[in-house]
Each structure stands twice: as C-alpha cells, then as structure tokens.
mmCIF file of C-alpha atoms and ligand atoms in Angstrom:
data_model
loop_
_atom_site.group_PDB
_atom_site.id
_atom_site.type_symbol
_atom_site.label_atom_id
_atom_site.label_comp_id
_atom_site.label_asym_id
_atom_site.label_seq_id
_atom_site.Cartn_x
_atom_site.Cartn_y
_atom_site.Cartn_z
ATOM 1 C CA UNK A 15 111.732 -18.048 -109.353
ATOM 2 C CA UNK A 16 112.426 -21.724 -109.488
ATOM 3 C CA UNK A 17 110.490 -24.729 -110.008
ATOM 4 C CA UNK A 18 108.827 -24.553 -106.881
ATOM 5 C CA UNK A 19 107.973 -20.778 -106.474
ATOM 6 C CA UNK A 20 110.721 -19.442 -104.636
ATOM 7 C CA UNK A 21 112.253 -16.072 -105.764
ATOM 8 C CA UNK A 22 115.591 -15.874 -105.957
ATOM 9 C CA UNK A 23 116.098 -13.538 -103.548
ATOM 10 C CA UNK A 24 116.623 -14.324 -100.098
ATOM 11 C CA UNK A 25 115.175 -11.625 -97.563
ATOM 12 C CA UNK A 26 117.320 -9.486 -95.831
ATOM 13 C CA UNK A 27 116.706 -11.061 -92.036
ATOM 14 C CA UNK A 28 117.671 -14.680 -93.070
ATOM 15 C CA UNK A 29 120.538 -13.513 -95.439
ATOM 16 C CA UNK A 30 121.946 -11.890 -91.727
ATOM 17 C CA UNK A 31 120.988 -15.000 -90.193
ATOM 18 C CA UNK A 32 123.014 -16.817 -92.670
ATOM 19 C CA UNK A 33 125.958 -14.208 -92.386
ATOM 20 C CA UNK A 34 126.277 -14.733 -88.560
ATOM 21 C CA UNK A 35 125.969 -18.373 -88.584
ATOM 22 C CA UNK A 36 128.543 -18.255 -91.247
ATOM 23 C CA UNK A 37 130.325 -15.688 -88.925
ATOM 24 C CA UNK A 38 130.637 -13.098 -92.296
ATOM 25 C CA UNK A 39 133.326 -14.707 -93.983
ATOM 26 C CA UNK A 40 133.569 -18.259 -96.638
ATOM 27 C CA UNK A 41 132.489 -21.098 -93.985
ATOM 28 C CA UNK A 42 135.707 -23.240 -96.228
ATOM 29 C CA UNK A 43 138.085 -20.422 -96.429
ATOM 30 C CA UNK A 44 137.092 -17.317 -94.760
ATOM 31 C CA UNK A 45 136.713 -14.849 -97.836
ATOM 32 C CA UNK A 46 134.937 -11.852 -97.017
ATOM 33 C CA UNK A 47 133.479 -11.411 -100.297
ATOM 34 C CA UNK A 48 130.950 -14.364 -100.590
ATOM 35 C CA UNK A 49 127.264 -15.218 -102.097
ATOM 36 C CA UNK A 50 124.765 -17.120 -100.497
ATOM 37 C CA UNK A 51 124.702 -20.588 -101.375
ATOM 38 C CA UNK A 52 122.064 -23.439 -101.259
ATOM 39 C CA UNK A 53 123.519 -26.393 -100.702
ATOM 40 C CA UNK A 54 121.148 -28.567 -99.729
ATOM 41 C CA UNK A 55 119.421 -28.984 -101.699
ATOM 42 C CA UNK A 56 120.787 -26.514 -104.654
ATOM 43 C CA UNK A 57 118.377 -23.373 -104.758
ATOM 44 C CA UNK A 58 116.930 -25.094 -108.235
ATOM 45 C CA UNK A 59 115.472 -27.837 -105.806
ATOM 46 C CA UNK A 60 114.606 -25.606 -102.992
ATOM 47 C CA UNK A 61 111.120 -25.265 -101.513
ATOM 48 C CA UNK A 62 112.055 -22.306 -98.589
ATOM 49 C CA UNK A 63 115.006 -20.237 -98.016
ATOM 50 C CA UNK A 64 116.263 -22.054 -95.051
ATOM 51 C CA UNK A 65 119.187 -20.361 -93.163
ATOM 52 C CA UNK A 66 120.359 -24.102 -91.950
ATOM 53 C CA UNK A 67 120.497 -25.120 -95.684
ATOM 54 C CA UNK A 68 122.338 -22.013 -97.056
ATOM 55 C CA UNK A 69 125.984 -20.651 -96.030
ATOM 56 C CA UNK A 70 128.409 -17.920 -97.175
ATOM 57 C CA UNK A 71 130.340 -19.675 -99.693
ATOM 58 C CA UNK A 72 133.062 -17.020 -101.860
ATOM 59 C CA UNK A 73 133.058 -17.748 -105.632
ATOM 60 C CA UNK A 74 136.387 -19.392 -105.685
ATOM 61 C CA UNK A 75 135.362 -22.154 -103.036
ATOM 62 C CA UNK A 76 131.805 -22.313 -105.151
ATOM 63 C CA UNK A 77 133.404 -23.132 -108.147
ATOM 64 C CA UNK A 78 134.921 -25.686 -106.571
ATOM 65 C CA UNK A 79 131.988 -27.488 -104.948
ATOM 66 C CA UNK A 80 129.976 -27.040 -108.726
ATOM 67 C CA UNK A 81 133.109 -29.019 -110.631
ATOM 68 C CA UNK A 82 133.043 -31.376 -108.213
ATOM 69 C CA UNK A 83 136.348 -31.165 -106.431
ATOM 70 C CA UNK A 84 134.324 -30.704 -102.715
ATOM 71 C CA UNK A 85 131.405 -32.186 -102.017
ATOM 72 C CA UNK A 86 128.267 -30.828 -100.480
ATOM 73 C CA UNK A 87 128.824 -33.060 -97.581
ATOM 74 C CA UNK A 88 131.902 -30.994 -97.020
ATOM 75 C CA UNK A 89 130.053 -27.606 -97.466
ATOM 76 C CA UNK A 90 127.820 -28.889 -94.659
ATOM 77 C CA UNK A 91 130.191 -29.587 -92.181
ATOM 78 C CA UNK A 92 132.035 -26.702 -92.667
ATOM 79 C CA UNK A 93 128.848 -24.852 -92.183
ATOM 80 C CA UNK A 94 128.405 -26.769 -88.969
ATOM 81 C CA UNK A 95 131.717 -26.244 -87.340
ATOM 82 C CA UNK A 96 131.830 -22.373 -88.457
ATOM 83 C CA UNK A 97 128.394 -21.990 -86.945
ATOM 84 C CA UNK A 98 129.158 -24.109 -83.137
ATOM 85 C CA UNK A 99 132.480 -22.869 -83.027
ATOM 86 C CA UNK A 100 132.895 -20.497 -80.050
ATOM 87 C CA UNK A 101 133.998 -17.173 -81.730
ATOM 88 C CA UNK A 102 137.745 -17.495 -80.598
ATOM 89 C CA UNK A 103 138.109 -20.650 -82.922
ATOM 90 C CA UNK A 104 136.891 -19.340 -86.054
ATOM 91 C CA UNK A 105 139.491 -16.897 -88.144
ATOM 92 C CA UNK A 106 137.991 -13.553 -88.887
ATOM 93 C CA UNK A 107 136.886 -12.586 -92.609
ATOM 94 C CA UNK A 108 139.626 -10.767 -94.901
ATOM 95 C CA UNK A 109 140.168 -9.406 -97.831
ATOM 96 C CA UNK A 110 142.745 -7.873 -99.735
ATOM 97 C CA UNK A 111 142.445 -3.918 -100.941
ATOM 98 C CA UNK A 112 143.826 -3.200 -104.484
ATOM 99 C CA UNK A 113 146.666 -0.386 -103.438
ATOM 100 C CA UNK A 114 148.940 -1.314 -106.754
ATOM 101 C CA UNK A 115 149.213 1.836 -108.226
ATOM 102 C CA UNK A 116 151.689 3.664 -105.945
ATOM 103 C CA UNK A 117 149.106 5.884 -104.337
ATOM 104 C CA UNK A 118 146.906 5.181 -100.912
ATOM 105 C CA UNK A 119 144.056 7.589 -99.230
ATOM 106 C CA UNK A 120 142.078 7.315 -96.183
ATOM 107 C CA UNK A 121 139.162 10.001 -96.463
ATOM 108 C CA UNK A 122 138.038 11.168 -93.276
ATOM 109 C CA UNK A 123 135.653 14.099 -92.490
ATOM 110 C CA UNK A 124 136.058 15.760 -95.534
ATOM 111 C CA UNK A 125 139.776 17.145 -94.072
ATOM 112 C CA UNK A 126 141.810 17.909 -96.621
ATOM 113 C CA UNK A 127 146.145 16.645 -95.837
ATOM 114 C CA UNK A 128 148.728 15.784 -97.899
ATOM 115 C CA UNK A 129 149.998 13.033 -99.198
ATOM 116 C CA UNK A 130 152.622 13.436 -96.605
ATOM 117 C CA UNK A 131 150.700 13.479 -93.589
ATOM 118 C CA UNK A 132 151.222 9.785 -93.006
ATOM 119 C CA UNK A 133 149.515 9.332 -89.140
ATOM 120 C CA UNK A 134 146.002 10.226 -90.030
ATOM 121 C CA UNK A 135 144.314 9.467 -86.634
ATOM 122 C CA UNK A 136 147.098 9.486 -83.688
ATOM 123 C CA UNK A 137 145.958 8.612 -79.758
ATOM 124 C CA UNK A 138 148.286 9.388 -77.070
ATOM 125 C CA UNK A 139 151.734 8.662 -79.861
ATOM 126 C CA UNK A 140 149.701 5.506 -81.156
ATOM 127 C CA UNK A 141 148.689 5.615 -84.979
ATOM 128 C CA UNK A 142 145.147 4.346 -84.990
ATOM 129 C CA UNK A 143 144.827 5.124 -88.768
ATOM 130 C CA UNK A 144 147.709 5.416 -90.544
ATOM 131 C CA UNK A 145 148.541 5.675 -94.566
ATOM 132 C CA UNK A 146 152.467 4.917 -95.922
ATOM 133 C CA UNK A 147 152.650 6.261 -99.548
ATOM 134 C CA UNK A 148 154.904 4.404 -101.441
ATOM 135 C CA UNK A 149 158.597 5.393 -101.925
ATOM 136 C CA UNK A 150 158.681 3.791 -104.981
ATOM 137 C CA UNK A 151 160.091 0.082 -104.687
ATOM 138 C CA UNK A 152 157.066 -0.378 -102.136
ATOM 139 C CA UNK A 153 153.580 -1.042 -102.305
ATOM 140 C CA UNK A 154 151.469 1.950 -100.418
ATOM 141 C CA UNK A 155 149.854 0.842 -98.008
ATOM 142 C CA UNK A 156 147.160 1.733 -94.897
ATOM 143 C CA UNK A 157 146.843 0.506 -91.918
ATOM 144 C CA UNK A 158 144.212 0.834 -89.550
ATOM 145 C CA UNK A 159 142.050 -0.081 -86.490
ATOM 146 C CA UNK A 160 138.188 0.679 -85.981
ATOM 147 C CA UNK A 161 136.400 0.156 -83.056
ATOM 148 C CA UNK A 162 132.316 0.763 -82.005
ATOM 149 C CA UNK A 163 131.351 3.472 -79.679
ATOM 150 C CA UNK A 164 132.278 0.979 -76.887
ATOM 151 C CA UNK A 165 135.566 0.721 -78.048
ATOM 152 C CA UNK A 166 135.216 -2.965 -78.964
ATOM 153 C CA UNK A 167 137.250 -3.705 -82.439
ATOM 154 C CA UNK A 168 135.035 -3.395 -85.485
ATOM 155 C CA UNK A 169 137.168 -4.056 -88.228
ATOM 156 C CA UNK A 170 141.000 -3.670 -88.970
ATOM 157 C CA UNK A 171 143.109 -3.113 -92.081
ATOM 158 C CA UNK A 172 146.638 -4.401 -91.475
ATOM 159 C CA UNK A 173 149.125 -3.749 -94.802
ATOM 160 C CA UNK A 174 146.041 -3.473 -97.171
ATOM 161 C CA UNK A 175 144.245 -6.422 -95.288
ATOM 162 C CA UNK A 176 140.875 -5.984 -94.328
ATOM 163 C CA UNK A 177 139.826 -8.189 -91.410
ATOM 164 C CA UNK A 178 136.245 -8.244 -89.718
ATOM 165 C CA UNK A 179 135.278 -9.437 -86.519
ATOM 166 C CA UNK A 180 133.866 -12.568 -86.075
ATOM 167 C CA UNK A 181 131.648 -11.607 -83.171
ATOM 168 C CA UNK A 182 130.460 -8.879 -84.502
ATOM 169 C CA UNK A 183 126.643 -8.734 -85.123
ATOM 170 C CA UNK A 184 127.011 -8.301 -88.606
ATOM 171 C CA UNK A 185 129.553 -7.230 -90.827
ATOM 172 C CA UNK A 186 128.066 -7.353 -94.968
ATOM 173 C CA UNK A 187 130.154 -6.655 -98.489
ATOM 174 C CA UNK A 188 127.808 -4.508 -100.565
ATOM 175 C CA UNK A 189 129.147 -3.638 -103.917
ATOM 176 C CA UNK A 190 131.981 -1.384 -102.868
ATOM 177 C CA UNK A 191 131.423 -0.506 -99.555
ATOM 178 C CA UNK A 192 132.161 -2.251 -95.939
ATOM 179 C CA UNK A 193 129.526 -2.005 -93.470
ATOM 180 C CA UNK A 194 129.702 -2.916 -89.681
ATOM 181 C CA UNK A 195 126.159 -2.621 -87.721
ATOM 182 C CA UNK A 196 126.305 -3.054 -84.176
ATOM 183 C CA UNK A 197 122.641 -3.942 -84.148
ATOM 184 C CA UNK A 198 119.575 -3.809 -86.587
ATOM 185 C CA UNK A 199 119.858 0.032 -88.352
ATOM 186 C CA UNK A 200 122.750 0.974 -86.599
ATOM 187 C CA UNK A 201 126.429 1.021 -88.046
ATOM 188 C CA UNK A 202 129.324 1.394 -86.407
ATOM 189 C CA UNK A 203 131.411 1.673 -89.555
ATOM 190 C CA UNK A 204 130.674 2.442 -93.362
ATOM 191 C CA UNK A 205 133.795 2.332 -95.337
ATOM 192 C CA UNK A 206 133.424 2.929 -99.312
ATOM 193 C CA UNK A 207 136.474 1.405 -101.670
ATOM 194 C CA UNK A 208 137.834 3.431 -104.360
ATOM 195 C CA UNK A 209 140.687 1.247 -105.861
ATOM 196 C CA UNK A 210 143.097 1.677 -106.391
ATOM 197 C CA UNK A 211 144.360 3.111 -103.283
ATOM 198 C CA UNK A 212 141.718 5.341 -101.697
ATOM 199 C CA UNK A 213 139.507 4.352 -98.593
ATOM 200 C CA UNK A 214 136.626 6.731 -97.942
ATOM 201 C CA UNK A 215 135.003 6.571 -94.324
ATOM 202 C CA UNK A 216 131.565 7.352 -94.986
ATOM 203 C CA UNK A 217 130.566 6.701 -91.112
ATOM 204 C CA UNK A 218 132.282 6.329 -88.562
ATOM 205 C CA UNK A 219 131.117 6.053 -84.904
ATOM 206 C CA UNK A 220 134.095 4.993 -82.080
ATOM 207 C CA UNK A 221 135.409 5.385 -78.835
ATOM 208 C CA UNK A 222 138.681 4.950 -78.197
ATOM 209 C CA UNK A 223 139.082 4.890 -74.221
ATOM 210 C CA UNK A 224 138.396 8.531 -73.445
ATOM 211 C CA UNK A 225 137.721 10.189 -76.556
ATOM 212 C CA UNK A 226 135.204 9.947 -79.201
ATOM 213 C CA UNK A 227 135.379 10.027 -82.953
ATOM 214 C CA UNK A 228 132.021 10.643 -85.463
ATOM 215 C CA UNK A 229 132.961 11.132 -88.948
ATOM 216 C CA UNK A 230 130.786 11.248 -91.775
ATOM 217 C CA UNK A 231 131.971 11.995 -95.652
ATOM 218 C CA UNK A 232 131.709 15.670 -95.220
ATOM 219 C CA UNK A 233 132.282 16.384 -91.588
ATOM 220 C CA UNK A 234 133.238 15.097 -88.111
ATOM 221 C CA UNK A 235 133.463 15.587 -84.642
ATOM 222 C CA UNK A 236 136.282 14.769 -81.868
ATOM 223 C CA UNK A 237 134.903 14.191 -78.510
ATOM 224 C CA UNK A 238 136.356 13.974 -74.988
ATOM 225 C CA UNK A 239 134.995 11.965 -71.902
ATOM 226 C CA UNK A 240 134.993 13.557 -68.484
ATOM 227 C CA UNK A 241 133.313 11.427 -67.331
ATOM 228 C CA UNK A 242 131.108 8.704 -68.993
ATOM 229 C CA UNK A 243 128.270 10.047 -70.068
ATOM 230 C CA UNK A 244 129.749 13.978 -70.416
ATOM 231 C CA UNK A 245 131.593 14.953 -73.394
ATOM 232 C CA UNK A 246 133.291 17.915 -74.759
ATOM 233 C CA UNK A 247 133.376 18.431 -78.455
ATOM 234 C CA UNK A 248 135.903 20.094 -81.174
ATOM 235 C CA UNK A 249 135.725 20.243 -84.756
ATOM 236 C CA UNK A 250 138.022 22.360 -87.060
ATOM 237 C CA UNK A 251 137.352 23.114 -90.465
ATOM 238 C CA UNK A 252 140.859 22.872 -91.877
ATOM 239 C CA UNK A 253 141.153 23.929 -95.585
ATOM 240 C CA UNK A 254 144.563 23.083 -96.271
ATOM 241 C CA UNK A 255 147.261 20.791 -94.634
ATOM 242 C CA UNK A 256 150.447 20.457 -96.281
ATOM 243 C CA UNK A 257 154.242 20.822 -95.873
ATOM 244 C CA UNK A 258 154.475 18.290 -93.018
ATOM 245 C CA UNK A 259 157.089 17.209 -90.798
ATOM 246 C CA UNK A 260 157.872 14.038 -88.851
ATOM 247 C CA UNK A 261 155.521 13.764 -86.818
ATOM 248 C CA UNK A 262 152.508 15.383 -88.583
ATOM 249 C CA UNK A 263 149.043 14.350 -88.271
ATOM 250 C CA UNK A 264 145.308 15.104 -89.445
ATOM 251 C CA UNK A 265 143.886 14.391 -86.068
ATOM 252 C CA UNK A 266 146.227 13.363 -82.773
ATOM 253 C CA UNK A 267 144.839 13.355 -79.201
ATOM 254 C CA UNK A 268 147.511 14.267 -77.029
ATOM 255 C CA UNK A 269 147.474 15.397 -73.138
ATOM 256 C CA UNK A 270 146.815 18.924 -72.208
ATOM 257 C CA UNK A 271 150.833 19.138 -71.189
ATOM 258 C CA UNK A 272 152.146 17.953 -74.384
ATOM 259 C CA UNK A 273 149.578 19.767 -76.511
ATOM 260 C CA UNK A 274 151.029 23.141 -74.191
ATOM 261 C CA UNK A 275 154.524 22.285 -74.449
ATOM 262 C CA UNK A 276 153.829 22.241 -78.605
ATOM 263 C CA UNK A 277 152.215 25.788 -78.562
ATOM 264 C CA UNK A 278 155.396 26.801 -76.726
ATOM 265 C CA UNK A 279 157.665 25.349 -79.169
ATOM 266 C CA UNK A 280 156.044 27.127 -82.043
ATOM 267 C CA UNK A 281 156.104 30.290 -80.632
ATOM 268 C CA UNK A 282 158.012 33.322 -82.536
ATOM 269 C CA UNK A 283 157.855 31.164 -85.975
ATOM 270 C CA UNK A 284 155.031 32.843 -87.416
ATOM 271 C CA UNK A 285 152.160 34.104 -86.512
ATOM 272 C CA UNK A 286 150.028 32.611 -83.719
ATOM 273 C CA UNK A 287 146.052 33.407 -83.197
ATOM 274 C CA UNK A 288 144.345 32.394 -79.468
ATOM 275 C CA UNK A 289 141.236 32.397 -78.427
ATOM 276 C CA UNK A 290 140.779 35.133 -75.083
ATOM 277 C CA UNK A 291 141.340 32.210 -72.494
ATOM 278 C CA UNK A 292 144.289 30.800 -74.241
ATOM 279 C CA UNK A 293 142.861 27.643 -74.912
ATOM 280 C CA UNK A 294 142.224 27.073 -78.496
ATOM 281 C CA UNK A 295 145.496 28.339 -80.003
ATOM 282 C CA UNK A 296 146.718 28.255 -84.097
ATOM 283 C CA UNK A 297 150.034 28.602 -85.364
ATOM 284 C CA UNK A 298 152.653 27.533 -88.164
ATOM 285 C CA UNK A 299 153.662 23.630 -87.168
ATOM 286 C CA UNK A 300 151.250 23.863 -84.314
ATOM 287 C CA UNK A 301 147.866 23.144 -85.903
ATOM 288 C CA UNK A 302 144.543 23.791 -84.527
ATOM 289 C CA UNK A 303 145.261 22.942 -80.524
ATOM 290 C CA UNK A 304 142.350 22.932 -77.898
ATOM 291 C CA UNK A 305 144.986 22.416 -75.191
ATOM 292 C CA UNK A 306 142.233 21.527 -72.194
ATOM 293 C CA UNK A 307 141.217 19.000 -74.800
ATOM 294 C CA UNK A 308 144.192 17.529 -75.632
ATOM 295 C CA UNK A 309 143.195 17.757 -79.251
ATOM 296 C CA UNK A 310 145.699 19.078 -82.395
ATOM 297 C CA UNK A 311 144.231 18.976 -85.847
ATOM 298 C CA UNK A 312 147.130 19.739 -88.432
ATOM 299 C CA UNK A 313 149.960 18.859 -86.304
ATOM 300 C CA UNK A 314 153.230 19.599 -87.395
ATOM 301 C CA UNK A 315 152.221 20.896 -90.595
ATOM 302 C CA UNK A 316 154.138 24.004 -92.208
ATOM 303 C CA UNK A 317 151.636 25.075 -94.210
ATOM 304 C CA UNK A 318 148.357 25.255 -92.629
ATOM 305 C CA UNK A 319 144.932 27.220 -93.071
ATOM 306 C CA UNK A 320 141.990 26.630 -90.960
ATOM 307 C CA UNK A 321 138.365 27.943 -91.790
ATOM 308 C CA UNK A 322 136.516 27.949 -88.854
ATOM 309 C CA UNK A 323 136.954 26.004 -85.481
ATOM 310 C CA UNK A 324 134.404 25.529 -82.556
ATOM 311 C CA UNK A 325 134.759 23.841 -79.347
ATOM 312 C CA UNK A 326 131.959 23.001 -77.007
ATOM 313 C CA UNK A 327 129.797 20.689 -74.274
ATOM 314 C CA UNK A 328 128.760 18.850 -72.470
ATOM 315 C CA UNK A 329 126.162 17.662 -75.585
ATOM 316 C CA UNK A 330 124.969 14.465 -75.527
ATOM 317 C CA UNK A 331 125.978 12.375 -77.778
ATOM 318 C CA UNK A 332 122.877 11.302 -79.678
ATOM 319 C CA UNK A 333 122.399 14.500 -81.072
ATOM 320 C CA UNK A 334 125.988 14.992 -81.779
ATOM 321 C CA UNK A 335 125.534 11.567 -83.649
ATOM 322 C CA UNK A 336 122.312 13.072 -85.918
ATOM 323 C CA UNK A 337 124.605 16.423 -86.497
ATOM 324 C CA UNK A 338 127.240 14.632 -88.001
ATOM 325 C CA UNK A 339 125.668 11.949 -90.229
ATOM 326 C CA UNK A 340 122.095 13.953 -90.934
ATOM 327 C CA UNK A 341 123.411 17.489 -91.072
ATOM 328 C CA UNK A 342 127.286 17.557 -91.515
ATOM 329 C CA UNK A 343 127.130 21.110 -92.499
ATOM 330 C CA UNK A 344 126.260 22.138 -89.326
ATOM 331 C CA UNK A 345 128.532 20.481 -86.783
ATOM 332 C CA UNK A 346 130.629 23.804 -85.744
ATOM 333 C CA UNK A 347 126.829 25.341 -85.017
ATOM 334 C CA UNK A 348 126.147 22.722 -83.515
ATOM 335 C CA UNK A 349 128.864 22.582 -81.250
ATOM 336 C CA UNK A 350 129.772 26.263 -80.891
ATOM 337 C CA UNK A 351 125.741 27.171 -79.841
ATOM 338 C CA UNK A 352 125.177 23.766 -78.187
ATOM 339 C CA UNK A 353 121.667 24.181 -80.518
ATOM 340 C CA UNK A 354 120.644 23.647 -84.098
HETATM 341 ZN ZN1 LIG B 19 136.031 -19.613 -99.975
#
C-alpha cells in the first residue's frame, strides 16, 4: 500500500480498461509486453486507481520517463491519442519470439509430426500455420495466422513476430503465455511460450470460412460448415508422423476432389484401410482422409500410424467446444457417438 491506502494492485476490470484504452500494446512504442503505469500522479501519490491516470507503458519506455528523458506530459498525450485514435491509426502490439537456437515448434492438439512437416495447418493450398526449421545459416522460424470463431484475425506471428489486434477486446501478456478473449471469460486464443523455439497452443477456437478448428493441449477437433449453424466433425488420433514429402502437412483442408484424386494416387504403395462407404480412407503418403470432408491429417507423410479416428455430426458446437477444452480425452466419443 502507499501513503494513502491504496494497494498496489490494480483490479482486474480497470487493468482491462487500461489495456483497451491503451489498445494492448506501449501507448509510446507499441511493446506488447508492458506494466501498468501511474503517471499522474506516480502510484506513490495516488489516491484511486484511475484508468484515465494509468497507461500501458513497456519497461524500456518507463525507464525512460523515470531518468527523465520523456516527460509525463508526453506519457499523457500519448495516452490520449492511443486511446481517440480510431483503431486503423494505431499500430498493433508486437513482440519478438526467442527462436535462436536452430529449432522451432508449434504444438497443436497433442499431434505428434516431424520436424519436417513444415505446413502445420494448410486451407485450400494456403499455410495458415506454418513452421521453417532452420537449414543452418537461417534462423527457424514460424509463421502464423489466428482468427476467432468468426473468422476475424486474433493474433498473427509473421517471421517470429507476434502481432495482436488492436480492436480486439482484449489481448493480455501473462508470464509466458498469450491470451486473446473475445469477451469477459471467453478466449479465442491461449498460446504458451517455450523459448527457445517452441509455441504451444493451449486453446484454440477459429473459423476459417467454412471450417472450424478447436484445439486444446491434448486434443482437437476439425469441423466443417454445411451450412451455418450445422457442422460435421473429424478428429484422428495420429501417433506418429514422419518421413514427409513436399507437400506434407499435420492438418490440410482440401476439397472432396482433390482429397479423392490423393487416395487414388496412393493406391498400390502399401497398404490402404477404408471405412465400408469409402469415405474415411488411410494409406502410406495419404494420411488420414475423410474425403466428403475434405479433411487429410498426415498428408504426404511416408511413415504414418494412426490410433483411432472418428468422424461425425451435425453436433453443435458448444458442446463440441466443452469436449475439447473440459474433456480432451474424449473427443473421438464424443464425436463418433454424438454423446458423452
Ligand atoms: Zn514502450
């Protein structure tokens, strides 16, 4: 407590309030790693924690104001400009990832892929997530692009970047870990940092046009729209991924033609298992395919061993959202019984 009684700790709803105002990065230079900072007056002097009176300030851009080289004047009017500007205006809060050691991960769902398997997430030939090991003389990097379950951007990585959104409703830096909320409770996005070089997506909740994508540490789901409110559901326990050529992928959602045309391909190198309608189909180099899908998990990988798969729906979303984050050990039930 200071003089006057007030604890040092500001309460979670004003420290949001702060955060949006501030638009979640450094009001001077947009760090995404800040404190909260009284500056007028300095908390010492302080008689409330007034969200007008404190801003996200990072420590480099602190130390500055405290040896005098910018003046609390100029902390206020950054404050003020950050918090009128429209949202366009104001550049989003980075950060850089530590990657230096000549290794990166991206953790998703508990799946299991090599090093190799450089297009982690792939939609219709684009690389949503995407990890580059490094060949040496480069720096590893990932690259990546989350979006909310109305595929509105989230948060990207670009080349070991992080950027946030600046209208998003909140966006906080706690300890290690990332976390998007697209309103009070709810996250969009929990990413955990294990530097150097591995990401681990602890939640994950996003549409991407007509597909859906829950992932929680230990398990996920893959979802397709029929129509908005209706969506199919595949998971695939994959214990091993490895041997991969170009091409390969963890997950890639692909049209039912092209995911055929693949299962043709393959055919005669090796041995090939099918469900009775022909629709959920495994093979060497194939993957796990549910053709009607358009869903391969393990594409293109020569050594391959899947566990269990199950492919279901309509189930409504909500409960497929519980499955994954509350019981992840029970998402091929789930979807293979449409009960629990
Ligand atoms: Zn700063």
């Amino acid at each position: 407590m200071n003089k006057h009684g007030l604890p040092r700790d500001i309460p979670d709803p004003i420290k949001r309030t702060i955060r949006q105002q501030s638009k979640f990065g450094c009001v001077i230079c947009r760090a995404g790693i800040f404190d909260y900072e009284h500056f007028d007056p300095d908390y010492s002097d302080a008689t409330t924690h007034d969200p007008d009176a404190i801003c996200c300030l990072c420590t480099a851009c602190h130390a500055k104001v405290t040896r005098g080289h910018f003046s609390k004047a100029y902390v206020r009017k950054k404050y003020n400009e950050v918090k009128a500007a429209n949202v366009a205006e104001v550049p989003p809060p980075f950060d850089s990832l530590d990657f230096h050691e000549g290794k990166a991960e991206l953790k998703v769902g508990g799946i299991s892929y090599d090093p190799g398997v450089t297009a982690v997430v792939k939609y219709h030939g684009k690389e949503i997530f995407s990890v580059s090991p490094s060949d040496g003389a480069d720096t590893p990097s990932i690259n990546a692009i989350f979006l909310d379950d109305n595929g509105k951007e989230t948060l990207k990585i670009s080349n070991n970047v992080w950027q946030g959104a600046v209208e998003a409703w909140d966006t906080e830096v706690v300890g290690s870990r990332i976390k998007v909320r697209k309103r009070k409770g709810v996250f969009a996005l929990i990413l955990r940092l294990e530097p150097p070089g591995r990401i681990v997506i602890e939640k994950l909740d996003m549409r991407i046009a007509d597909a859906h994508i829950l992932v929680s540490e230990q398990s996920y789901a893959l979802g397709r729209y029929y129509d908005d409110h209706k969506i199919n559901w595949f998971h695939a326990n994959i214990v091993h991924m490895g041997a991969p050529l170009p091409g390969a992928s963890a997950i890639e959602f692909l049209t039912y033609f092209e995911a055929e045309w693949r299962d043709q391909k393959w055919i005669g190198r090796g041995q090939r298992l099918a469900t009775a309608d022909n629709n959920i189909v495994t093979q060497t180099g194939l993957g796990v395919a549910n053709k009607r899908m358009g869903i391969i998990v393990g594409a293109n990988c020569l050594k391959f061993g899947v566990g269990s798969f199950a492919s279901g729906g309509p189930l409504p979303i909500e409960k497929m959202r519980q499955v994954v984050f509350n019981r992840p050990d029970r998402v091929a039930e789930y979807i293979g019984r449409g009960a629990l």
